[in-house]
Short mmCIF file of C-alpha atoms in Angstrom, two decimals:
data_model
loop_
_atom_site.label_atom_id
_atom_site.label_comp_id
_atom_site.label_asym_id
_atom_site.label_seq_id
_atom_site.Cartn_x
_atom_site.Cartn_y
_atom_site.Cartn_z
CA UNK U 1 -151.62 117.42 -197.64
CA UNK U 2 -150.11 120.46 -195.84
CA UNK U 3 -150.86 122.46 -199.55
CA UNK U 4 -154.65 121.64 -199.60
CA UNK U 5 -154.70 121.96 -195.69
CA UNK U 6 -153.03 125.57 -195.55
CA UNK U 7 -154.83 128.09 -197.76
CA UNK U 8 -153.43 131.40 -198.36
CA UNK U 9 -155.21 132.32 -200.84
CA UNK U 10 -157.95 135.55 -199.18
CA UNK U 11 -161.54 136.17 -201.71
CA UNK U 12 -162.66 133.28 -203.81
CA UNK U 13 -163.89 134.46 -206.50
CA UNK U 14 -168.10 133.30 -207.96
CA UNK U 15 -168.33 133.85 -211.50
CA UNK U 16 -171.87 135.64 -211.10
CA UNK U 17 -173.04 137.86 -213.88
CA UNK U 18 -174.39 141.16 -212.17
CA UNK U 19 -175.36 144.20 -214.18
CA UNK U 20 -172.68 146.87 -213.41
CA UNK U 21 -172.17 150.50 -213.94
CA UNK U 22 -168.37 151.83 -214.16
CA UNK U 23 -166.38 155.31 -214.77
CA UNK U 24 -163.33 155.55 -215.52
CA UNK U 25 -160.54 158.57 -214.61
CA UNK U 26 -158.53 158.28 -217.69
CA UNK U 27 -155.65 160.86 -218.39
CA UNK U 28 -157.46 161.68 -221.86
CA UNK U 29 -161.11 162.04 -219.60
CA UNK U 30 -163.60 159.97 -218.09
CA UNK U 31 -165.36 157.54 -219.40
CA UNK U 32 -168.50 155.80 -218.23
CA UNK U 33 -170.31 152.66 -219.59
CA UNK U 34 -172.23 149.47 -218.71
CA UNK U 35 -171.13 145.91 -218.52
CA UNK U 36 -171.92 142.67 -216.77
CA UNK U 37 -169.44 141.18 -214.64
CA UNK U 38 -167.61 137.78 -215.60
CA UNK U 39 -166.44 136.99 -212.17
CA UNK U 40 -167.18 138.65 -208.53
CA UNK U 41 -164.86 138.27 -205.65
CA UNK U 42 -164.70 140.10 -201.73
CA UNK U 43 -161.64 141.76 -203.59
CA UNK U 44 -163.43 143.13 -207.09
CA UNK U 45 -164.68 142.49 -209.90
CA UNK U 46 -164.04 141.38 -213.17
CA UNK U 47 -165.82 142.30 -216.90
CA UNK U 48 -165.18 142.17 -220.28
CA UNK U 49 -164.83 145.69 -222.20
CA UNK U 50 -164.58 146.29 -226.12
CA UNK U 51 -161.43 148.51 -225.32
CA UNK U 52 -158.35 148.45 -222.64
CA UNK U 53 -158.01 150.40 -219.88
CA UNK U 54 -154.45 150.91 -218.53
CA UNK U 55 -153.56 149.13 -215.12
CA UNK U 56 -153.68 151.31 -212.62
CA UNK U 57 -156.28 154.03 -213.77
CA UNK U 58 -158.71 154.64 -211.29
CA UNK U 59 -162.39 153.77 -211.19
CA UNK U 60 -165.63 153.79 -209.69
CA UNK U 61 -167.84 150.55 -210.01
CA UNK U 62 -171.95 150.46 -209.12
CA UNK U 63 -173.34 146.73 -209.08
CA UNK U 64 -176.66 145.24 -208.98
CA UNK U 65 -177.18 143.13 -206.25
CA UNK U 66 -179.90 141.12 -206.27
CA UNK U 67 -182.41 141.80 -203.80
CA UNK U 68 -179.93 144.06 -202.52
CA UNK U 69 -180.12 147.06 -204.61
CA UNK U 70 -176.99 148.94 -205.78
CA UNK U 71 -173.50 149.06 -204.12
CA UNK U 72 -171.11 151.49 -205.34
CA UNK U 73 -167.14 151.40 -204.83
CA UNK U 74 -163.97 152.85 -205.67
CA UNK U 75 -161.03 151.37 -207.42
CA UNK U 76 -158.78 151.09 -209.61
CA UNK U 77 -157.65 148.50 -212.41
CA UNK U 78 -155.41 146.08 -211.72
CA UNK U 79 -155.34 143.89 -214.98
CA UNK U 80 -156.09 144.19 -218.57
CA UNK U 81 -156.07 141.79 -221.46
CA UNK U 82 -157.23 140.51 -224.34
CA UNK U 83 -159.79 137.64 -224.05
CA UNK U 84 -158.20 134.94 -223.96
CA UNK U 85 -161.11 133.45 -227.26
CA UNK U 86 -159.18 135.20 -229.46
CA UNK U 87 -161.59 137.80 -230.26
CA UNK U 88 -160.81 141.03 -231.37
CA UNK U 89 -161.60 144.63 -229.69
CA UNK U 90 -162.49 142.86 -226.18
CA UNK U 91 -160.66 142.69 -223.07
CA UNK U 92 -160.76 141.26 -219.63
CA UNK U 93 -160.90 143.94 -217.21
CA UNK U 94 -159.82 143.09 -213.31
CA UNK U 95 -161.30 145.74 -210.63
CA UNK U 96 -159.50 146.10 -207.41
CA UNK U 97 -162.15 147.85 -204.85
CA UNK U 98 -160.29 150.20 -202.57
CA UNK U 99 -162.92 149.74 -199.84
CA UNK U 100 -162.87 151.42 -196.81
CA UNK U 101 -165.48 149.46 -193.99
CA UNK U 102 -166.05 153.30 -192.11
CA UNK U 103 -166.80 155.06 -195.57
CA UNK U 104 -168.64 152.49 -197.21
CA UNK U 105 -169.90 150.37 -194.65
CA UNK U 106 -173.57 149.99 -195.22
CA UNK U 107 -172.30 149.35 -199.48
CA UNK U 108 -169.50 147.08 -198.02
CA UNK U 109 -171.90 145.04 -195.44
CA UNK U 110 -174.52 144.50 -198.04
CA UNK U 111 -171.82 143.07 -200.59
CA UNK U 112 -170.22 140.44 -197.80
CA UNK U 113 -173.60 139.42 -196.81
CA UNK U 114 -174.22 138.49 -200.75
CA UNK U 115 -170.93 137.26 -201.46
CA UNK U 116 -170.87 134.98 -198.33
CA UNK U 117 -174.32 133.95 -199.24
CA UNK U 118 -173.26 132.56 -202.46
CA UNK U 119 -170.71 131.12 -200.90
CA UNK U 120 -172.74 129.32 -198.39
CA UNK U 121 -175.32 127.88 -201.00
CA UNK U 122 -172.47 126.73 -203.55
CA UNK U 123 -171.23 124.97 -200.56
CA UNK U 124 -173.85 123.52 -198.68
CA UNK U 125 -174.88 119.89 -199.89
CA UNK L 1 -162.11 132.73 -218.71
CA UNK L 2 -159.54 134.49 -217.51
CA UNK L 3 -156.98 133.11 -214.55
CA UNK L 4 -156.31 136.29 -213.77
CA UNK L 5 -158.29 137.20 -210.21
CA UNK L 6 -159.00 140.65 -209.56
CA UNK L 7 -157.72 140.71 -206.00
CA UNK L 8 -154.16 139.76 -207.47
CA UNK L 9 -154.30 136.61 -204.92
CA UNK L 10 -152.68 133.29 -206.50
CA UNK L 11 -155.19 131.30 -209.31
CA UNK L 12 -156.21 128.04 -208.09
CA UNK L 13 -157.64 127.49 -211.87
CA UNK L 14 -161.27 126.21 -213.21
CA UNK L 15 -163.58 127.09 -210.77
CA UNK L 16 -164.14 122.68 -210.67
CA UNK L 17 -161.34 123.09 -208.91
CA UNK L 18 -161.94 125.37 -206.77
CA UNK L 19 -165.48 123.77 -205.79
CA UNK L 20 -163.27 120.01 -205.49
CA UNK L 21 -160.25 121.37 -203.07
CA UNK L 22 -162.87 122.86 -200.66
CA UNK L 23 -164.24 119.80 -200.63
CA UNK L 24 -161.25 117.89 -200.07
CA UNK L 25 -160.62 120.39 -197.58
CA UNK L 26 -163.54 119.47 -195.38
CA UNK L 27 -163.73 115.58 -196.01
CA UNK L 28 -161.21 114.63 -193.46
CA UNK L 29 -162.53 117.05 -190.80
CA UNK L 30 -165.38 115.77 -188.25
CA UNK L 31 -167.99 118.33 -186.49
CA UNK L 32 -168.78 117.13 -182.52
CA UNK L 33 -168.78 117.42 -179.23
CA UNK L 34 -165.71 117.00 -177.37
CA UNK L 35 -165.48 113.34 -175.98
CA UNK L 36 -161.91 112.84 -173.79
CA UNK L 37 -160.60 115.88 -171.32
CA UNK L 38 -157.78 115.66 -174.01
CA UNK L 39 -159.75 116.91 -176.15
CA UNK L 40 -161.43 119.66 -174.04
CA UNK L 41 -158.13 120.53 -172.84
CA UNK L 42 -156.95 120.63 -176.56
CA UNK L 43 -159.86 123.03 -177.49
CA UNK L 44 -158.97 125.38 -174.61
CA UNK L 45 -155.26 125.45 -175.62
CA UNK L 46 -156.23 126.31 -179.17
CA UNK L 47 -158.86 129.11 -177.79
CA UNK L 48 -156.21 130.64 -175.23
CA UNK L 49 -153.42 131.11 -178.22
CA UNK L 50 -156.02 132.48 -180.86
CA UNK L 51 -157.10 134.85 -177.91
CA UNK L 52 -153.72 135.80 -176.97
CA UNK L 53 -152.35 136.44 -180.47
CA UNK L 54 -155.24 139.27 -180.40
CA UNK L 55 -154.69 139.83 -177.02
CA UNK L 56 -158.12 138.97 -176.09
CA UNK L 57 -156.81 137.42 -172.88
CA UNK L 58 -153.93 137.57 -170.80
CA UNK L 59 -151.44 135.33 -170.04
CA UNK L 60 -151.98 132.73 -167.73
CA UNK L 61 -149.90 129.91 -166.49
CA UNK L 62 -151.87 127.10 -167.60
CA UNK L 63 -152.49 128.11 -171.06
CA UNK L 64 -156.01 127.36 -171.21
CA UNK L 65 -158.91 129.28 -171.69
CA UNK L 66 -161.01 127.88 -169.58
CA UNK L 67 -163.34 128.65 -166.57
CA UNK L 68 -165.78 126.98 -164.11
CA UNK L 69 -168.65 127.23 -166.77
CA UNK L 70 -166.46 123.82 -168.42
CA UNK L 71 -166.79 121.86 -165.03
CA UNK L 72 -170.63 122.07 -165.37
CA UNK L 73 -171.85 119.47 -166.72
CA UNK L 74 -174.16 121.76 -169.27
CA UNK L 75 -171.56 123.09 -171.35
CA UNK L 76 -170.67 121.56 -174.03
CA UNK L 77 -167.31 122.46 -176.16
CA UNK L 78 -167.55 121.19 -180.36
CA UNK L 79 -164.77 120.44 -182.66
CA UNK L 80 -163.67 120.46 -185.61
CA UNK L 81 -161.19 117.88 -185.90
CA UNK L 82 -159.42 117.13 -189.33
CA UNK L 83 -158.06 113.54 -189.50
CA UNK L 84 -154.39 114.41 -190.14
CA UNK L 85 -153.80 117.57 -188.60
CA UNK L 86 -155.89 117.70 -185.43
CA UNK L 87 -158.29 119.99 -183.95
CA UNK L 88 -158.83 123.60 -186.29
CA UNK L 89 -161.56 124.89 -184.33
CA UNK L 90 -164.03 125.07 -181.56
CA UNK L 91 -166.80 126.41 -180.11
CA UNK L 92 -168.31 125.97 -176.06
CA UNK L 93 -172.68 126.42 -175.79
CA UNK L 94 -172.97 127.26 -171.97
CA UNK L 95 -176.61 126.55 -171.13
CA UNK L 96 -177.93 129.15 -168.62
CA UNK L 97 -177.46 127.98 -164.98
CA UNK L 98 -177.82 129.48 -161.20
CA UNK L 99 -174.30 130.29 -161.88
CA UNK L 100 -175.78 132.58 -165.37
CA UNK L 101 -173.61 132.96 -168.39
CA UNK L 102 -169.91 134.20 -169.22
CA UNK L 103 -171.24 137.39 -170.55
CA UNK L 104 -173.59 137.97 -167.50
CA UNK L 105 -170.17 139.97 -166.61
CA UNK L 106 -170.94 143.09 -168.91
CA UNK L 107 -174.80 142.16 -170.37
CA UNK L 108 -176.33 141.29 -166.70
CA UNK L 109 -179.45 143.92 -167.51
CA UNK L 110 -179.89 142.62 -170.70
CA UNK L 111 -179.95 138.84 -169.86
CA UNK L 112 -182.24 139.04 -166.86
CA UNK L 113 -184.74 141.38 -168.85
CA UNK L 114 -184.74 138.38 -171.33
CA UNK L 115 -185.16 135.71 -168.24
CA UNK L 116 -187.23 137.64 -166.64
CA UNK L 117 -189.47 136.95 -169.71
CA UNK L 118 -189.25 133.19 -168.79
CA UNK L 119 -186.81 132.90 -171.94
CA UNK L 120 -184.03 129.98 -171.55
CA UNK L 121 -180.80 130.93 -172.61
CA UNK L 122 -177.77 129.72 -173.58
CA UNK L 123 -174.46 131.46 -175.00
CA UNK L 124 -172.09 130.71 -177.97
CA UNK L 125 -168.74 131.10 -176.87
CA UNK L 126 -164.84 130.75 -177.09
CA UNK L 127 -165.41 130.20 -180.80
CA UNK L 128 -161.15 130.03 -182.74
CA UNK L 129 -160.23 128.88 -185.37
CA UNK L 130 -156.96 127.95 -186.24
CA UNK L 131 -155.40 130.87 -187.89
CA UNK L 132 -152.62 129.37 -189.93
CA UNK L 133 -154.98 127.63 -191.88
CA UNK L 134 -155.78 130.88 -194.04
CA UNK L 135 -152.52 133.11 -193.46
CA UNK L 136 -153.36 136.97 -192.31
CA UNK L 137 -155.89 139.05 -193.72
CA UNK L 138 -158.22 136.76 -194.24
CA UNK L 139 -161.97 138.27 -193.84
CA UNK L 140 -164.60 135.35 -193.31
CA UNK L 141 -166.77 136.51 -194.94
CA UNK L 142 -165.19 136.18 -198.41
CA UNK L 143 -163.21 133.12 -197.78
CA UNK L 144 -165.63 129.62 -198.31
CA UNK L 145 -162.96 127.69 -196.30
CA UNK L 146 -162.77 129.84 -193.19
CA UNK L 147 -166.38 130.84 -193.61
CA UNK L 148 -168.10 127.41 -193.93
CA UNK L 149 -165.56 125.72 -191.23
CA UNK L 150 -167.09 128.37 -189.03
CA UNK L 151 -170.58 128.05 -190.05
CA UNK L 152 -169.85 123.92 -189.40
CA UNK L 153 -169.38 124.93 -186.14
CA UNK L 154 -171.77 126.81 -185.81
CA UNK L 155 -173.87 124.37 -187.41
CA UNK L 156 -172.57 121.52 -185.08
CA UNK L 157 -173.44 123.47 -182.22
CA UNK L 158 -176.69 124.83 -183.12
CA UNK L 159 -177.79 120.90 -183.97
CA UNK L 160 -177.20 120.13 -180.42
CA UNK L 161 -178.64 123.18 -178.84
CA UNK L 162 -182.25 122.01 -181.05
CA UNK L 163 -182.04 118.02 -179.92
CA UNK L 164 -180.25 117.87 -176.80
CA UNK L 165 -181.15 121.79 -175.14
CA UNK L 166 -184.95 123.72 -174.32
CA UNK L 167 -182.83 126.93 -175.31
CA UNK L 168 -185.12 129.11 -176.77
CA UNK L 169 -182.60 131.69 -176.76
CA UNK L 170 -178.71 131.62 -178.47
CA UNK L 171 -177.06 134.59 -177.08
CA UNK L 172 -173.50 135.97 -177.99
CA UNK L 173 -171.15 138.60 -177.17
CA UNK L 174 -168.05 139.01 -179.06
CA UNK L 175 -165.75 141.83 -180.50
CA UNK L 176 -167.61 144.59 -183.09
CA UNK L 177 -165.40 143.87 -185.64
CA UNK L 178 -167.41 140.31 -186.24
CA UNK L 179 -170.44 141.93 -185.94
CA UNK L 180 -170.63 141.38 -189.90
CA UNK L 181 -170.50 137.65 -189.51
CA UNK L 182 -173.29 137.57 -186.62
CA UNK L 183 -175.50 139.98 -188.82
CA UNK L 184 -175.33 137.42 -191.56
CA UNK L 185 -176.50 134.65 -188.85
CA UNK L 186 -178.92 136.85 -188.06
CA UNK L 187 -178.82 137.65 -185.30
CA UNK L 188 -180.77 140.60 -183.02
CA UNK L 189 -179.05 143.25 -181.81
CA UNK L 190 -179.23 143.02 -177.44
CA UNK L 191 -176.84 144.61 -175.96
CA UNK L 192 -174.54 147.89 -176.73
CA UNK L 193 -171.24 148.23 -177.20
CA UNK L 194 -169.17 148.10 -174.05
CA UNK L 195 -166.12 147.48 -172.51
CA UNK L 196 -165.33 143.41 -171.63
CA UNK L 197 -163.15 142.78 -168.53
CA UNK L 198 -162.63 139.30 -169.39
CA UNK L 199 -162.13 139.65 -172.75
CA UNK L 200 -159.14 141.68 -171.94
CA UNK L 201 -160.87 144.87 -172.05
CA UNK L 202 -161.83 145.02 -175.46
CA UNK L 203 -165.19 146.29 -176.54
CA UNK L 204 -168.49 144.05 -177.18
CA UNK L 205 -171.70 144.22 -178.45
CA UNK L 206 -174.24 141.58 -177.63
CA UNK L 207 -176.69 139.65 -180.06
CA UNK L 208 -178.90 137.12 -180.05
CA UNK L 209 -181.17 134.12 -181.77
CA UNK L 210 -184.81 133.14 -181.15
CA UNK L 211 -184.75 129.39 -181.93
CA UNK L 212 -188.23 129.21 -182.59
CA UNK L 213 -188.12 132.44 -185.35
CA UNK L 214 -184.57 130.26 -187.41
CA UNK L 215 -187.09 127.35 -187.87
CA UNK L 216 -189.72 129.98 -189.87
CA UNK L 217 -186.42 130.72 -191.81
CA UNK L 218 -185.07 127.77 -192.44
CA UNK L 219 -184.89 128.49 -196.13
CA UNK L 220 -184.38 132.49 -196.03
CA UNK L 221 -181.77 132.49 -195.65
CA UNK L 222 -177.78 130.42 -196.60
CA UNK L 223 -176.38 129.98 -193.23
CA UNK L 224 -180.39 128.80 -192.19
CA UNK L 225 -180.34 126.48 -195.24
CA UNK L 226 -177.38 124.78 -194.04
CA UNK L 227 -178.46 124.78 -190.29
CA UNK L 228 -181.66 123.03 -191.22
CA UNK L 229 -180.15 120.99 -193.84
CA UNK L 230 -180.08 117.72 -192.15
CA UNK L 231 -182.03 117.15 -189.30
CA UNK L 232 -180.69 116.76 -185.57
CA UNK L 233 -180.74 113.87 -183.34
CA UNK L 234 -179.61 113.67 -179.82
CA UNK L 235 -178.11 110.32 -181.05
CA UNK L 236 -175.26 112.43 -182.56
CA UNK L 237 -173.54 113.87 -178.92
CA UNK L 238 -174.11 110.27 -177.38
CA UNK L 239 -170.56 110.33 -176.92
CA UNK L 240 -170.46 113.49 -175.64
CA UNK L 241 -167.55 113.96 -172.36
CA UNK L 242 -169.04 113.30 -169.09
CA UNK L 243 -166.49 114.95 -166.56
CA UNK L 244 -165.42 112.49 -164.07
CA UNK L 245 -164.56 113.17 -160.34
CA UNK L 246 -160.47 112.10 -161.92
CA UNK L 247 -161.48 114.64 -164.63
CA UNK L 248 -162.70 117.54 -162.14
CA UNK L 249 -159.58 116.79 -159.81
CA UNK L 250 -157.51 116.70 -162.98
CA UNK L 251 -158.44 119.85 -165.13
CA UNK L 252 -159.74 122.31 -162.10
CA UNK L 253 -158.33 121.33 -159.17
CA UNK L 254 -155.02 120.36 -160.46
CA UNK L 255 -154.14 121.88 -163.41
CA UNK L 256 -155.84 125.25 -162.84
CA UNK L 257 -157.01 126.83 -159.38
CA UNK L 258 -160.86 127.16 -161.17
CA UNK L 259 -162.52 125.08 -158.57
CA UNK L 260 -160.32 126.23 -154.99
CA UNK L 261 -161.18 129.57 -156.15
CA UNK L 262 -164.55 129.23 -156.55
CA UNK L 263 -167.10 131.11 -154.28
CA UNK L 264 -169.31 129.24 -151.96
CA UNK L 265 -171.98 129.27 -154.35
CA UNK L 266 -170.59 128.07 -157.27
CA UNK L 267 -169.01 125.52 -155.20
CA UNK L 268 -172.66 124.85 -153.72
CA UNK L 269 -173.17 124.26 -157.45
CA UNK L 270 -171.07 122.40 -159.02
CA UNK L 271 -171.41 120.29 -155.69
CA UNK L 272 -175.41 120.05 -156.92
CA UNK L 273 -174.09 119.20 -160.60
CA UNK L 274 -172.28 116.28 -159.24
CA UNK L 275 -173.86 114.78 -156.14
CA UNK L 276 -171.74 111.78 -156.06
CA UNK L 277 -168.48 113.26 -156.69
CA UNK L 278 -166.57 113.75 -153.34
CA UNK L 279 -165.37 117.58 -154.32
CA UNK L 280 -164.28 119.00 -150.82
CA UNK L 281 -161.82 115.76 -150.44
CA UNK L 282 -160.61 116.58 -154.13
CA UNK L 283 -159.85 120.36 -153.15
CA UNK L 284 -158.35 119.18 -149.97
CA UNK L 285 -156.05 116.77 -152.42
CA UNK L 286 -154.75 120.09 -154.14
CA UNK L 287 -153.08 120.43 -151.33
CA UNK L 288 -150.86 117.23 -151.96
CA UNK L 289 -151.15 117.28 -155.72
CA UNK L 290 -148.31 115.60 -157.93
CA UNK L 291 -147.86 117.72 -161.45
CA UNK L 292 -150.21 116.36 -163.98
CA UNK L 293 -149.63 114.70 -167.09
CA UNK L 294 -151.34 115.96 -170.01
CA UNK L 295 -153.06 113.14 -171.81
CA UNK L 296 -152.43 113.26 -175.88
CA UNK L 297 -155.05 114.88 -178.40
CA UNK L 298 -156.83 111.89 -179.29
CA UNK L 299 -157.01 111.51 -183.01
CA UNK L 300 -160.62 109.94 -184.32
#
């Protein structure tokens, strides 16, 4: 009881598909592309790429919101790996937003309000 | 998919799971209005060590947060009480009175411009949670246990201010750094941000809700959606706590100095509130006063 009472864990993560925009800072240049996320989170996001992208390299990440227009963040990768299907040339990329609420606050506000409103309506009978 | 998370935080697995242990999570807890004093005095306990972990109060002996808008009998305080563990969060409606609302202290102007329009008010307040539910760092907004056991609350509360209340107005004023949470509840901006004696002297902004303008809403937006999911009846707060004269002498005459240090006029009152209750032979038993004995949380 005291596991599933006590809940550490602190973004839950919606597996919403939202048209995204990314650049990467790569030591060998940037490099810019489309994808569509597998999985959103008050954390990051994640999306599938057809190449890897070390841990670590920094990013910037535009999403479509819904009804919201776009929201643009910084961060940096914080996973990378194959998908797990077994399919070549394609790998699960994890997005850590380094968000700041003072320099992104009206980007940052209009993502909680959409993330918590997903939340709501996945939880509300 | 991957059970990797991109905010590095631990992988509860398939999001079936995820959906099933927040609902485990809130199947044992109950949403009402405070029934016993042990209860009420419960709630308070659990608002005064929230507050004082942010240092939204200061000490006080009693270690309660509570005040003389709890002895009227139009306050209400709501629960949420998990069948195992106890109470994990509260929040008090104090319906407007001749003795005005907790955050008449910094948004007088604002309120009166408001009744002045013939507007009945009533404020959401003293709203905790328990904190070691979640751990530190936890933002609301992005957390469906913290956020729904708030908007429960909320919704709990906001049930009983449409059956049981002629509000027409919710009203709030809490630190900016919610603001986000209020915004997605939407509600107005009405007052700017200032400095608030009794919450410590940390800053506030004000907001508030026209009843009447969440009904045309009621499927705008998700918090409204779950607010007008089920419909209210007064039925629900039947059991709602009825202060006694042994609960008055008990809680602020005994316990805490609320009521001997009232002013004439809220004395005058609270008198009005409770016509029957002998309250200047109560005060005058503070004077001979044996040290109380805290009744047990009640478990339901």
């Amino acid at each position: 009881m005291q596991d599933k009472l006590f809940d550490h864990r602190k973004a839950e993560r919606l597996h919403l598909h939202l048209p995204c925009r990314y650049t990467f800072e790569r030591p060998e240049g940037r490099a810019e592309g489309v994808a569509v996320t597998s999985e959103v989170s008050g954390g990051g996001v994640g999306f599938v790429l057809a190449d890897g992208v070390a841990p670590g390299t920094a990013c910037q990440v535009a999403l479509t919101l819904p009804e919201r227009g776009v929201v643009a963040f910084a961060g940096h990768v914080i996973w990378c790996q194959p998908r797990s299907n077994g399919q070549r040339n394609e790998f699960d990329i994890g997005v850590a937003f380094t968000v700041s609420r003072t320099n992104h606050r009206e980007a940052f506000e209009s993502y909680c309000q959409f993330i918590a409103s997903h939340l709501v309506l996945r939880y509300t009978e | 998919m991957s059970d990797r998370s991109p905010d590095s935080t631990p992988s509860l697995g398939p999001i079936g799971r995820l959906q099933e242990t927040v609902s485990q999570f809130f199947h044992p807890i109950a949403f009402r209005a405070v029934e016993t004093t042990g209860e009420l005095t419960h709630a308070c306990r659990l608002v005064y060590e929230e507050y004082l972990k942010r240092t939204y109060i200061a000490p006080n002996p009693w270690q309660m947060k509570l005040s003389l808008y709890q002895a009227l009998p139009s306050t209400t305080t709501f629960l949420a009480v998990h069948q195992h563990h106890g109470l994990v969060g509260t929040v008090t409606l104090v319906e407007d009175s001749p003795l005005g609302l907790p955050m008449d202290e910094v948004y007088k102007a604002e309120l009166d411009e408001m009744r002045r329009q013939g507007l009945r008010l009533a404020e959401a307040t003293m709203l905790a949670l328990r904190s070691d539910l979640f751990g530190t760092g936890v933002f609301t907004m992005f957390h469906s246990k913290k956020l729904m056991l708030t908007l429960r609350l909320f919704k709990v509360m906001f049930d009983y201010l449409r059956s049981c209340t002629q509000a027409d107005e919710l009203v709030a004023c809490f630190n900016p750094k919610h603001q986000m949470l209020y915004d997605f509840l939407s509600l107005k901006p009405l007052g700017g941000l200032k400095t608030y004696p009794g919450a410590n002297s940390h800053p506030a902004i004000a907001k508030h809700l026209n009843v009447a303008q969440t009904r045309q809403q009621a499927t705008a937006t998700a918090p409204y959606k779950l607010f007008y999911g089920s419909t209210p009846s007064a039925s629900d707060f039947t059991k709602k706590l009825r202060l006694s004269a042994a609960d008055l002498l008990q809680l602020f005459i005994r316990e805490t100095p609320i009521l001997a240090s009232a002013s004439p006029t809220e004395l005058a009152y609270v008198k009005q509130c409770y016509p029957s209750y002998p309250i200047q032979e109560m005060l005058r038993d503070d004077l001979s006063h044996q040290p109380p004995v805290l009744k047990p949380f009640q478990q339901p």
